[in-house]
């Protein structure tokens, strides 16, 4: 998907919501296990059907699928196929946080952009250029590079400062601009630091930012929009648990839709404020 | 496996070699595709049988298996089972370079230490403490944390210096000592910087170091040993391509054994020099 197509989807759907499909076998409604032989996939399908008109992206986190072995990987593949087939305008991000030496990153890129056919993969920057670049060689595909994450451990290394006061996450943003551009690279920027989005926008004014941590993790959507939105929106705001686990009864899909709709309506207002 | 058991294996086998099972469907001998319906597993099995008495560890890189989809993950699982069943004294490292926010790392840890039952997983440090700690909660299991990698991109961020001249990889070593100790944490240290091993040993004198990049990537084994060996050896030196692709004919397993034996004999000498 191109940047223009992604922006067009955001304008048309009045939403820059990304729904995180962090489907945990221990958290999905219990009745699904009685009703289906394939409860995790049924859950994903119901959540997707309930939210697809309210969001522009889905982000399955690989760990949740890998943790149940090959059955999990099979569910992930079928989930992606389901989205591709029924909702082709969705941007799919494999939240895998990969990154390895050049020839190995090439293998990962082939896995995600070839067979699995997602639009983007999250990539960790620690190993530098040759670990990231192999993901940039695919037409219409994207790297979502970790810059500033939303977890407590982000403070351990990402805020390290050099003698000039430049922090590691800023170095990651600056250096990576030599590898890709706003048409194939977006960045993970944690919403718990919404006030830092303005600083980040100075370094990467045109790139999309994937902002996790709104909702269950407590970030404020309007702060994120006011500090981070650019003329092509430039934001994908992720919500996982607050939407997919909004309810654990037979009403879970309806409640997930209501949670997503609440976010989408706020996003519509924020887009209007910006004249988009 | 405990540190004492690993060291005992090293002394008994006169080897601190780790064989990297980076099995690439495009690089294994062609005749295997004629002879078997399961050529990648057959290749792994033959390499393992040819090298198991000469090495103390195997390190499959997940990318090589993930890149061929679920069939690849099935081959990986069977390879690990094969090693576990026939060579229970082998230390198995899943080279996965994972790392995510706390609850997600918990899922990864469960995948690798539960079902897959490897001894260690490589973990990327960028996201800090809560991304690493979930891997440390398993008795007899290990984190192999990326500190200084052997690729060119290592220079992009890992050598970043703070105002006191402390570099990022040194911060990673120091900080991570608060999370685990020499009984559950080892570090990836690239052999292309063998001269730096002495500096690294000042920070982590007792931890095992996993040293990739000896062989195909050109590091010198004796330099690594002279700078990095401690009183319990403290080294696992990985070789992948130089061993597993030593030959592409029907003699590939024999040639892999010869390549491994050459390394093991040098290791025996280096252990003797150190009085181990």
Short mmCIF file of C-alpha atoms in Angstrom, two decimals:
data_model
loop_
_atom_site.label_atom_id
_atom_site.label_comp_id
_atom_site.label_asym_id
_atom_site.label_seq_id
_atom_site.Cartn_x
_atom_site.Cartn_y
_atom_site.Cartn_z
CA UNK A 1 0.00 0.00 0.00
CA UNK A 2 1.32 3.49 -0.80
CA UNK A 3 1.34 6.43 1.58
CA UNK A 4 -1.27 8.15 -0.56
CA UNK A 5 -3.57 5.13 -0.40
CA UNK A 6 -3.19 4.90 3.35
CA UNK A 7 -4.02 8.58 3.74
CA UNK A 8 -7.00 8.24 1.41
CA UNK A 9 -8.30 5.37 3.56
CA UNK A 10 -7.92 7.52 6.67
CA UNK A 11 -9.87 10.38 5.09
CA UNK A 12 -12.59 8.16 3.75
CA UNK A 13 -13.07 6.14 6.94
CA UNK A 14 -12.53 9.14 9.24
CA UNK A 15 -10.19 7.01 11.32
CA UNK A 16 -6.51 6.42 11.92
CA UNK A 17 -7.15 3.52 14.26
CA UNK A 18 -5.06 0.36 14.16
CA UNK A 19 -6.58 -2.59 16.01
CA UNK A 20 -4.00 -4.82 17.68
CA UNK A 21 -4.87 -8.47 17.27
CA UNK A 22 -2.98 -9.63 20.36
CA UNK A 23 -5.24 -12.60 20.74
CA UNK A 24 -4.50 -14.48 23.93
CA UNK A 25 -6.00 -17.93 24.33
CA UNK A 26 -6.36 -17.19 28.06
CA UNK A 27 -8.34 -13.99 27.54
CA UNK A 28 -10.90 -14.69 24.85
CA UNK A 29 -14.51 -15.39 25.89
CA UNK A 30 -14.93 -18.85 27.33
CA UNK A 31 -18.07 -19.69 25.40
CA UNK A 32 -16.02 -19.73 22.18
CA UNK A 33 -14.33 -22.93 23.32
CA UNK A 34 -17.69 -24.67 23.57
CA UNK A 35 -19.01 -23.38 20.27
CA UNK A 36 -16.04 -23.88 17.99
CA UNK A 37 -13.09 -26.13 17.25
CA UNK A 38 -11.26 -23.06 16.10
CA UNK A 39 -12.02 -20.50 18.83
CA UNK A 40 -9.04 -18.17 18.34
CA UNK A 41 -9.67 -17.76 14.64
CA UNK A 42 -13.41 -17.33 15.28
CA UNK A 43 -12.58 -14.61 17.79
CA UNK A 44 -10.30 -12.81 15.32
CA UNK A 45 -12.88 -13.09 12.56
CA UNK A 46 -15.63 -11.64 14.77
CA UNK A 47 -13.41 -8.79 15.98
CA UNK A 48 -12.38 -7.98 12.41
CA UNK A 49 -15.96 -8.04 11.09
CA UNK A 50 -17.03 -5.81 13.98
CA UNK A 51 -14.30 -3.20 13.48
CA UNK A 52 -13.20 -3.19 9.82
CA UNK A 53 -15.20 -0.11 8.83
CA UNK A 54 -13.86 1.78 11.87
CA UNK A 55 -10.12 1.20 11.47
CA UNK A 56 -7.53 1.40 8.72
CA UNK A 57 -5.03 -1.14 10.02
CA UNK A 58 -4.67 -4.40 11.94
CA UNK A 59 -1.58 -5.30 13.90
CA UNK A 60 -1.27 -8.93 14.98
CA UNK A 61 1.55 -9.41 17.48
CA UNK A 62 3.43 -12.52 16.46
CA UNK A 63 4.27 -13.55 20.03
CA UNK A 64 0.64 -14.37 20.75
CA UNK A 65 0.52 -16.78 17.84
CA UNK A 66 4.01 -18.24 18.20
CA UNK A 67 3.33 -19.00 21.85
CA UNK A 68 0.83 -21.68 20.87
CA UNK A 69 3.15 -23.27 18.31
CA UNK A 70 2.32 -24.21 14.76
CA UNK A 71 -1.40 -24.11 15.38
CA UNK A 72 -0.93 -20.45 16.25
CA UNK A 73 1.01 -19.69 13.10
CA UNK A 74 -1.72 -21.37 11.10
CA UNK A 75 -4.34 -19.15 12.80
CA UNK A 76 -2.24 -16.08 12.05
CA UNK A 77 -1.93 -16.98 8.37
CA UNK A 78 -5.67 -17.60 8.07
CA UNK A 79 -6.41 -14.34 9.88
CA UNK A 80 -4.26 -12.40 7.42
CA UNK A 81 -5.88 -14.19 4.49
CA UNK A 82 -9.29 -13.36 5.91
CA UNK A 83 -8.48 -9.66 6.15
CA UNK A 84 -6.89 -9.64 2.68
CA UNK A 85 -9.88 -11.34 1.11
CA UNK A 86 -12.72 -9.46 2.76
CA UNK A 87 -11.16 -6.09 3.63
CA UNK A 88 -8.44 -5.40 1.06
CA UNK A 89 -8.14 -1.75 2.11
CA UNK A 90 -6.66 -2.70 5.48
CA UNK A 91 -2.98 -2.07 6.20
CA UNK A 92 -1.58 -5.12 8.01
CA UNK A 93 1.39 -4.77 10.33
CA UNK A 94 3.12 -7.91 11.58
CA UNK A 95 4.32 -6.84 15.01
CA UNK A 96 7.35 -9.09 15.10
CA UNK A 97 10.18 -6.77 16.20
CA UNK A 98 12.67 -8.60 14.04
CA UNK A 99 16.18 -7.51 13.09
CA UNK A 100 19.30 -9.58 12.39
CA UNK A 101 22.44 -9.43 10.25
CA UNK A 102 21.89 -8.68 6.57
CA UNK A 103 21.43 -12.13 5.09
CA UNK A 104 19.19 -13.19 7.95
CA UNK A 105 17.02 -10.07 7.79
CA UNK A 106 16.65 -10.92 4.11
CA UNK A 107 15.13 -14.25 5.14
CA UNK A 108 12.73 -12.53 7.54
CA UNK A 109 11.72 -10.00 4.90
CA UNK A 110 10.97 -12.85 2.52
CA UNK A 111 8.83 -14.55 5.17
CA UNK A 112 6.75 -11.49 5.96
CA UNK A 113 6.45 -9.82 2.58
CA UNK A 114 6.45 -12.96 0.47
CA UNK A 115 4.34 -15.79 1.80
CA UNK A 116 2.64 -13.93 4.62
CA UNK A 117 2.05 -10.84 2.48
CA UNK A 118 1.66 -8.22 5.20
CA UNK A 119 2.17 -4.51 4.48
CA UNK A 120 4.69 -3.85 7.20
CA UNK A 121 6.85 -5.49 9.86
CA UNK A 122 8.05 -3.91 13.09
CA UNK A 123 11.85 -3.96 13.16
CA UNK A 124 14.26 -3.35 16.08
CA UNK A 125 17.10 -0.93 15.30
CA UNK A 126 19.87 -2.21 17.60
CA UNK A 127 21.84 -3.99 14.86
CA UNK A 128 21.80 -1.02 12.50
CA UNK A 129 21.58 -0.50 8.76
CA UNK A 130 22.11 -3.97 7.34
CA UNK A 131 19.52 -5.38 9.74
CA UNK A 132 16.86 -2.94 8.51
CA UNK A 133 17.56 -2.42 4.81
CA UNK A 134 16.53 -5.86 3.54
CA UNK A 135 12.96 -5.02 4.61
CA UNK A 136 13.00 -1.90 2.43
CA UNK A 137 13.46 -3.63 -0.91
CA UNK A 138 9.81 -4.50 -1.49
CA UNK A 139 7.51 -2.29 -3.55
CA UNK A 140 4.60 -1.00 -1.49
CA UNK A 141 5.90 -2.59 1.73
CA UNK A 142 7.01 -0.80 4.88
CA UNK A 143 9.37 -0.99 7.80
CA UNK A 144 7.88 0.10 11.11
CA UNK A 145 11.04 0.86 13.07
CA UNK A 146 11.13 0.95 16.86
CA UNK A 147 12.19 4.43 17.96
CA UNK A 148 10.59 5.25 21.30
CA UNK A 149 8.61 2.44 22.85
CA UNK A 150 5.79 2.78 25.37
CA UNK A 151 7.08 0.38 28.02
CA UNK A 152 8.94 1.14 31.25
CA UNK A 153 12.14 -0.43 29.89
CA UNK A 154 12.24 2.28 27.20
CA UNK A 155 14.07 4.40 29.76
CA UNK A 156 16.94 1.93 30.11
CA UNK A 157 18.64 2.69 26.78
CA UNK A 158 16.45 4.75 24.43
CA UNK A 159 17.05 7.96 26.40
CA UNK A 160 20.83 7.53 26.56
CA UNK A 161 22.41 10.89 25.61
CA UNK A 162 25.62 11.56 23.76
CA UNK A 163 27.94 14.46 24.60
CA UNK A 164 25.75 16.80 22.50
CA UNK A 165 22.56 15.85 24.30
CA UNK A 166 21.24 13.76 21.42
CA UNK A 167 19.32 10.73 22.61
CA UNK A 168 19.47 7.21 21.22
CA UNK A 169 15.90 7.28 19.87
CA UNK A 170 16.71 10.55 18.08
CA UNK A 171 19.82 8.98 16.56
CA UNK A 172 17.66 6.09 15.37
CA UNK A 173 15.26 8.50 13.67
CA UNK A 174 18.05 10.55 12.05
CA UNK A 175 20.21 7.64 10.94
CA UNK A 176 17.31 5.67 9.51
CA UNK A 177 16.38 8.57 7.24
CA UNK A 178 19.47 7.56 5.25
CA UNK A 179 17.95 4.11 4.69
CA UNK A 180 14.38 4.83 3.71
CA UNK A 181 11.90 7.67 3.44
CA UNK A 182 8.32 8.59 4.25
CA UNK A 183 7.11 6.20 1.56
CA UNK A 184 8.51 3.03 3.10
CA UNK A 185 9.36 3.76 6.71
CA UNK A 186 7.23 4.55 9.73
CA UNK A 187 8.20 4.65 13.40
CA UNK A 188 6.91 3.24 16.66
CA UNK A 189 6.52 6.12 19.11
CA UNK A 190 5.00 5.37 22.49
CA UNK A 191 1.97 7.44 23.47
CA UNK A 192 3.02 7.61 27.09
CA UNK A 193 5.37 10.35 25.89
CA UNK A 194 2.90 12.40 23.86
CA UNK A 195 4.72 15.61 24.70
CA UNK A 196 7.78 14.23 22.90
CA UNK A 197 5.90 13.79 19.65
CA UNK A 198 6.47 17.44 18.84
CA UNK A 199 10.25 16.93 19.12
CA UNK A 200 10.03 13.80 17.04
CA UNK A 201 8.05 15.61 14.35
CA UNK A 202 10.98 18.01 13.93
CA UNK A 203 13.17 15.07 12.87
CA UNK A 204 10.61 13.10 10.85
CA UNK A 205 7.95 15.60 9.76
CA UNK A 206 6.47 13.47 6.99
CA UNK A 207 6.68 9.88 8.19
CA UNK A 208 3.79 7.96 9.60
CA UNK A 209 4.10 7.22 13.31
CA UNK A 210 2.61 4.09 14.82
CA UNK A 211 1.53 5.05 18.31
CA UNK A 212 0.84 2.18 20.70
CA UNK A 213 -0.27 2.63 24.26
CA UNK A 214 -3.45 4.64 23.76
CA UNK A 215 -6.26 3.07 25.74
CA UNK A 216 -5.28 0.25 28.11
CA UNK A 217 -1.81 1.77 28.54
CA UNK A 218 -3.33 5.18 29.25
CA UNK A 219 -2.13 7.64 26.62
CA UNK A 220 -4.40 10.47 25.52
CA UNK A 221 -5.58 10.42 21.94
CA UNK A 222 -6.09 14.16 21.66
CA UNK A 223 -2.59 14.89 23.00
CA UNK A 224 -1.15 12.48 20.47
CA UNK A 225 -3.08 14.12 17.64
CA UNK A 226 -2.21 17.66 18.68
CA UNK A 227 1.50 16.90 18.92
CA UNK A 228 1.91 14.37 16.17
CA UNK A 229 -0.57 14.88 13.34
CA UNK A 230 0.77 16.23 10.04
CA UNK A 231 -0.86 17.31 6.78
CA UNK A 232 -1.37 13.68 5.69
CA UNK A 233 -2.47 12.68 9.18
CA UNK A 234 0.81 10.78 9.66
CA UNK A 235 -0.55 8.80 12.56
CA UNK A 236 -1.71 5.27 13.15
CA UNK A 237 -2.89 4.91 16.71
CA UNK A 238 -3.00 1.37 17.98
CA UNK A 239 -5.39 -0.03 20.53
CA UNK A 240 -5.39 -3.69 21.40
CA UNK A 241 -6.78 -4.80 24.75
CA UNK A 242 -9.17 -1.87 25.21
CA UNK A 243 -10.97 -2.96 22.05
CA UNK A 244 -10.60 -6.69 21.64
CA UNK A 245 -11.19 -7.47 25.32
CA UNK A 246 -13.85 -4.81 25.90
CA UNK A 247 -16.17 -7.62 27.00
CA UNK A 248 -15.95 -11.34 27.69
CA UNK A 249 -19.56 -12.42 27.16
CA UNK A 250 -21.36 -13.44 23.98
CA UNK A 251 -21.62 -9.69 23.33
CA UNK A 252 -17.82 -9.33 22.95
CA UNK A 253 -17.91 -8.37 19.25
CA UNK A 254 -20.63 -5.77 19.75
CA UNK A 255 -18.73 -4.29 22.68
CA UNK A 256 -15.48 -4.31 20.70
CA UNK A 257 -17.29 -2.40 17.96
CA UNK A 258 -18.60 0.13 20.47
CA UNK A 259 -15.10 0.65 21.89
CA UNK A 260 -13.64 1.09 18.39
CA UNK A 261 -16.47 3.43 17.40
CA UNK A 262 -15.83 5.67 20.38
CA UNK A 263 -12.20 6.01 19.30
CA UNK A 264 -13.15 6.50 15.66
CA UNK A 265 -15.58 9.30 16.51
CA UNK A 266 -12.89 11.10 18.48
CA UNK A 267 -10.51 10.61 15.55
CA UNK A 268 -13.08 12.07 13.16
CA UNK A 269 -13.22 15.22 15.32
CA UNK A 270 -9.43 15.43 15.49
CA UNK A 271 -9.13 15.10 11.71
CA UNK A 272 -11.73 17.84 11.24
CA UNK A 273 -9.86 20.12 13.65
CA UNK A 274 -6.82 19.68 11.43
CA UNK A 275 -8.91 20.34 8.31
CA UNK A 276 -8.44 16.79 6.98
CA UNK B 1 21.28 -26.69 31.66
CA UNK B 2 23.37 -25.11 34.44
CA UNK B 3 26.60 -23.22 33.94
CA UNK B 4 28.49 -26.01 35.66
CA UNK B 5 27.01 -28.61 33.30
CA UNK B 6 27.88 -26.52 30.27
CA UNK B 7 31.46 -26.09 31.47
CA UNK B 8 31.70 -29.84 32.23
CA UNK B 9 30.59 -30.59 28.66
CA UNK B 10 33.23 -28.22 27.31
CA UNK B 11 35.97 -29.90 29.34
CA UNK B 12 34.86 -33.41 28.45
CA UNK B 13 34.43 -32.74 24.73
CA UNK B 14 37.44 -30.42 24.52
CA UNK B 15 35.33 -27.99 22.56
CA UNK B 16 33.41 -24.75 23.00
CA UNK B 17 32.02 -24.88 19.49
CA UNK B 18 28.43 -23.95 18.71
CA UNK B 19 27.23 -25.06 15.29
CA UNK B 20 24.80 -22.64 13.67
CA UNK B 21 21.96 -24.48 11.96
CA UNK B 22 21.19 -21.66 9.50
CA UNK B 23 19.80 -24.11 7.02
CA UNK B 24 18.94 -22.40 3.76
CA UNK B 25 16.83 -24.31 1.27
CA UNK B 26 18.83 -22.63 -1.51
CA UNK B 27 22.20 -23.75 -0.18
CA UNK B 28 21.85 -27.38 0.83
CA UNK B 29 23.17 -30.07 -1.54
CA UNK B 30 20.92 -30.57 -4.52
CA UNK B 31 20.95 -34.35 -4.40
CA UNK B 32 18.98 -34.20 -1.13
CA UNK B 33 15.93 -33.01 -3.04
CA UNK B 34 16.02 -36.15 -5.21
CA UNK B 35 16.60 -38.53 -2.35
CA UNK B 36 14.13 -37.29 0.25
CA UNK B 37 10.72 -35.73 0.72
CA UNK B 38 12.14 -34.00 3.74
CA UNK B 39 15.50 -32.66 2.51
CA UNK B 40 16.00 -29.84 5.02
CA UNK B 41 15.40 -32.08 8.02
CA UNK B 42 17.61 -34.77 6.47
CA UNK B 43 20.34 -32.19 6.05
CA UNK B 44 20.06 -31.04 9.66
CA UNK B 45 20.06 -34.60 10.91
CA UNK B 46 23.18 -35.49 8.93
CA UNK B 47 25.00 -32.33 10.07
CA UNK B 48 24.05 -33.00 13.69
CA UNK B 49 25.14 -36.65 13.55
CA UNK B 50 28.43 -35.58 11.94
CA UNK B 51 29.25 -32.89 14.51
CA UNK B 52 27.58 -33.75 17.83
CA UNK B 53 30.72 -35.15 19.49
CA UNK B 54 32.72 -32.09 18.39
CA UNK B 55 30.47 -29.29 19.65
CA UNK B 56 28.60 -28.41 22.82
CA UNK B 57 25.81 -26.32 21.34
CA UNK B 58 23.54 -25.89 18.34
CA UNK B 59 22.07 -22.57 17.31
CA UNK B 60 19.27 -22.67 14.77
CA UNK B 61 18.46 -19.21 13.45
CA UNK B 62 14.69 -18.88 13.36
CA UNK B 63 14.65 -16.71 10.24
CA UNK B 64 15.78 -19.60 8.08
CA UNK B 65 12.84 -21.71 9.23
CA UNK B 66 10.21 -18.97 9.37
CA UNK B 67 11.06 -17.96 5.82
CA UNK B 68 9.57 -21.18 4.50
CA UNK B 69 6.42 -20.87 6.56
CA UNK B 70 4.83 -23.51 8.72
CA UNK B 71 6.73 -26.33 7.03
CA UNK B 72 9.87 -24.61 8.26
CA UNK B 73 8.64 -24.32 11.82
CA UNK B 74 7.77 -28.01 11.72
CA UNK B 75 11.32 -28.83 10.57
CA UNK B 76 12.73 -26.67 13.36
CA UNK B 77 10.64 -28.43 16.01
CA UNK B 78 11.65 -31.85 14.72
CA UNK B 79 15.31 -30.79 14.60
CA UNK B 80 15.19 -29.70 18.23
CA UNK B 81 13.44 -32.93 19.22
CA UNK B 82 16.08 -34.89 17.35
CA UNK B 83 18.91 -33.17 19.23
CA UNK B 84 17.09 -33.52 22.56
CA UNK B 85 16.46 -37.22 22.02
CA UNK B 86 19.82 -38.33 20.69
CA UNK B 87 22.25 -35.77 22.12
CA UNK B 88 20.80 -34.57 25.42
CA UNK B 89 24.08 -32.91 26.46
CA UNK B 90 23.73 -30.27 23.73
CA UNK B 91 22.88 -26.68 24.67
CA UNK B 92 20.31 -25.37 22.17
CA UNK B 93 20.07 -21.68 21.43
CA UNK B 94 17.09 -20.39 19.46
CA UNK B 95 18.59 -17.46 17.58
CA UNK B 96 15.42 -15.42 17.42
CA UNK B 97 16.50 -11.96 18.59
CA UNK B 98 13.16 -11.37 20.27
CA UNK B 99 12.23 -8.61 22.69
CA UNK B 100 8.91 -6.85 23.28
CA UNK B 101 6.97 -5.21 26.10
CA UNK B 102 6.66 -7.28 29.26
CA UNK B 103 3.44 -9.23 28.67
CA UNK B 104 4.49 -9.97 25.08
CA UNK B 105 7.98 -11.12 26.02
CA UNK B 106 6.24 -13.42 28.47
CA UNK B 107 4.45 -15.02 25.51
CA UNK B 108 7.72 -15.44 23.62
CA UNK B 109 9.41 -16.95 26.66
CA UNK B 110 6.57 -19.43 26.96
CA UNK B 111 6.95 -20.34 23.28
CA UNK B 112 10.67 -20.96 23.46
CA UNK B 113 11.10 -22.45 26.92
CA UNK B 114 7.78 -24.24 27.11
CA UNK B 115 6.75 -26.04 23.95
CA UNK B 116 9.98 -25.64 22.02
CA UNK B 117 12.13 -26.44 25.05
CA UNK B 118 15.39 -24.80 24.00
CA UNK B 119 18.04 -23.81 26.56
CA UNK B 120 18.36 -20.21 25.50
CA UNK B 121 16.94 -17.51 23.24
CA UNK B 122 18.79 -14.54 21.79
CA UNK B 123 17.13 -11.33 22.94
CA UNK B 124 17.54 -7.75 21.66
CA UNK B 125 18.07 -5.15 24.40
CA UNK B 126 16.54 -2.01 22.82
CA UNK B 127 13.29 -2.15 24.82
CA UNK B 128 15.04 -2.60 28.18
CA UNK B 129 14.33 -4.47 31.37
CA UNK B 130 10.72 -5.56 31.01
CA UNK B 131 11.47 -6.92 27.53
CA UNK B 132 14.27 -9.15 28.85
CA UNK B 133 13.20 -10.23 32.33
CA UNK B 134 10.33 -12.56 31.34
CA UNK B 135 12.94 -14.82 29.71
CA UNK B 136 14.82 -15.08 33.01
CA UNK B 137 12.08 -16.73 35.03
CA UNK B 138 12.74 -20.31 33.88
CA UNK B 139 14.93 -22.69 35.87
CA UNK B 140 17.95 -23.81 33.87
CA UNK B 141 17.11 -21.54 30.93
CA UNK B 142 19.16 -18.65 29.62
CA UNK B 143 18.93 -15.29 27.92
CA UNK B 144 21.58 -14.66 25.30
CA UNK B 145 21.48 -10.88 25.12
CA UNK B 146 22.76 -8.93 22.11
CA UNK B 147 25.56 -6.65 23.25
CA UNK B 148 28.04 -6.15 20.42
CA UNK B 149 27.05 -7.76 17.15
CA UNK B 150 29.39 -8.79 14.35
CA UNK B 151 27.71 -7.01 11.46
CA UNK B 152 28.59 -3.70 9.83
CA UNK B 153 25.44 -2.06 11.22
CA UNK B 154 26.77 -2.63 14.75
CA UNK B 155 28.59 0.68 14.30
CA UNK B 156 25.38 2.65 13.76
CA UNK B 157 24.19 2.64 17.37
CA UNK B 158 26.10 0.17 19.57
CA UNK B 159 29.16 2.42 19.75
CA UNK B 160 27.21 5.55 20.64
CA UNK B 161 29.03 7.23 23.55
CA UNK B 162 27.59 9.19 26.44
CA UNK B 163 29.29 12.25 27.95
CA UNK B 164 31.51 9.97 30.05
CA UNK B 165 32.69 7.93 27.09
CA UNK B 166 30.57 4.92 27.97
CA UNK B 167 29.25 3.17 24.90
CA UNK B 168 25.78 1.73 24.37
CA UNK B 169 26.97 -1.90 24.32
CA UNK B 170 28.77 -1.28 27.62
CA UNK B 171 25.59 0.19 29.10
CA UNK B 172 23.72 -2.91 27.97
CA UNK B 173 26.24 -5.14 29.73
CA UNK B 174 26.19 -3.10 32.94
CA UNK B 175 22.46 -2.54 33.14
CA UNK B 176 21.60 -6.16 32.37
CA UNK B 177 23.68 -7.33 35.32
CA UNK B 178 20.84 -5.96 37.45
CA UNK B 179 18.43 -8.35 35.73
CA UNK B 180 20.28 -11.65 35.70
CA UNK B 181 23.64 -13.15 36.50
CA UNK B 182 26.23 -15.52 35.12
CA UNK B 183 23.89 -18.45 35.73
CA UNK B 184 21.13 -17.31 33.41
CA UNK B 185 22.56 -14.66 31.11
CA UNK B 186 25.13 -14.78 28.36
CA UNK B 187 25.99 -12.16 25.75
CA UNK B 188 26.45 -12.00 22.00
CA UNK B 189 29.82 -10.41 21.30
CA UNK B 190 30.96 -10.23 17.68
CA UNK B 191 34.33 -11.75 16.90
CA UNK B 192 35.21 -9.04 14.41
CA UNK B 193 36.07 -6.98 17.48
CA UNK B 194 38.18 -9.54 19.33
CA UNK B 195 40.37 -6.82 20.79
CA UNK B 196 37.30 -5.49 22.59
CA UNK B 197 36.68 -8.76 24.39
CA UNK B 198 39.24 -7.79 27.01
CA UNK B 199 37.25 -4.61 27.78
CA UNK B 200 34.02 -6.59 27.86
CA UNK B 201 35.54 -9.09 30.29
CA UNK B 202 36.13 -6.26 32.75
CA UNK B 203 32.36 -5.68 32.88
CA UNK B 204 31.17 -9.29 32.71
CA UNK B 205 34.08 -11.43 33.95
CA UNK B 206 32.04 -14.55 34.68
CA UNK B 207 29.34 -14.66 32.02
CA UNK B 208 29.45 -16.88 29.00
CA UNK B 209 29.90 -14.99 25.73
CA UNK B 210 28.43 -16.30 22.50
CA UNK B 211 30.84 -15.25 19.77
CA UNK B 212 29.52 -15.36 16.22
CA UNK B 213 31.54 -14.45 13.18
CA UNK B 214 34.43 -16.86 13.52
CA UNK B 215 34.96 -18.62 10.21
CA UNK B 216 32.97 -17.32 7.23
CA UNK B 217 32.85 -13.84 8.76
CA UNK B 218 36.61 -13.90 9.35
CA UNK B 219 37.28 -13.61 13.09
CA UNK B 220 40.29 -15.34 14.61
CA UNK B 221 39.61 -18.11 17.12
CA UNK B 222 42.87 -17.73 19.00
CA UNK B 223 42.41 -13.97 19.41
CA UNK B 224 38.93 -14.60 20.77
CA UNK B 225 40.22 -17.17 23.23
CA UNK B 226 43.15 -15.06 24.38
CA UNK B 227 40.96 -12.04 25.02
CA UNK B 228 37.76 -13.68 26.16
CA UNK B 229 38.37 -17.01 27.91
CA UNK B 230 37.82 -17.15 31.66
CA UNK B 231 38.39 -19.83 34.31
CA UNK B 232 35.22 -21.72 33.26
CA UNK B 233 35.99 -21.16 29.58
CA UNK B 234 33.14 -18.66 29.36
CA UNK B 235 33.01 -18.87 25.58
CA UNK B 236 30.75 -20.44 23.02
CA UNK B 237 32.13 -19.77 19.57
CA UNK B 238 29.63 -20.13 16.78
CA UNK B 239 30.34 -21.23 13.26
CA UNK B 240 27.54 -21.70 10.77
CA UNK B 241 28.30 -21.49 7.06
CA UNK B 242 31.96 -22.57 7.31
CA UNK B 243 30.80 -25.88 8.77
CA UNK B 244 27.37 -26.68 7.41
CA UNK B 245 28.18 -25.59 3.85
CA UNK B 246 31.77 -26.89 3.81
CA UNK B 247 30.80 -28.98 0.79
CA UNK B 248 27.79 -29.37 -1.51
CA UNK B 249 28.29 -32.93 -2.77
CA UNK B 250 27.16 -36.24 -1.26
CA UNK B 251 30.22 -35.83 1.00
CA UNK B 252 28.76 -32.78 2.72
CA UNK B 253 28.39 -34.40 6.14
CA UNK B 254 31.92 -35.79 6.12
CA UNK B 255 33.29 -32.41 5.08
CA UNK B 256 31.21 -30.65 7.73
CA UNK B 257 32.70 -33.03 10.28
CA UNK B 258 36.22 -32.27 9.05
CA UNK B 259 35.58 -28.52 9.30
CA UNK B 260 34.17 -28.90 12.82
CA UNK B 261 37.04 -31.16 13.85
CA UNK B 262 39.62 -28.62 12.72
CA UNK B 263 37.97 -26.02 14.94
CA UNK B 264 37.59 -28.48 17.84
CA UNK B 265 41.29 -29.40 17.71
CA UNK B 266 42.27 -25.75 17.86
CA UNK B 267 39.86 -25.31 20.77
CA UNK B 268 41.44 -28.26 22.59
CA UNK B 269 44.83 -26.53 22.33
CA UNK B 270 43.41 -23.23 23.52
CA UNK B 271 41.75 -24.90 26.52
CA UNK B 272 45.05 -26.60 27.39
CA UNK B 273 46.93 -23.32 27.15
CA UNK B 274 44.50 -21.96 29.72
CA UNK B 275 44.95 -25.07 31.89
CA UNK B 276 41.34 -26.20 31.39
#
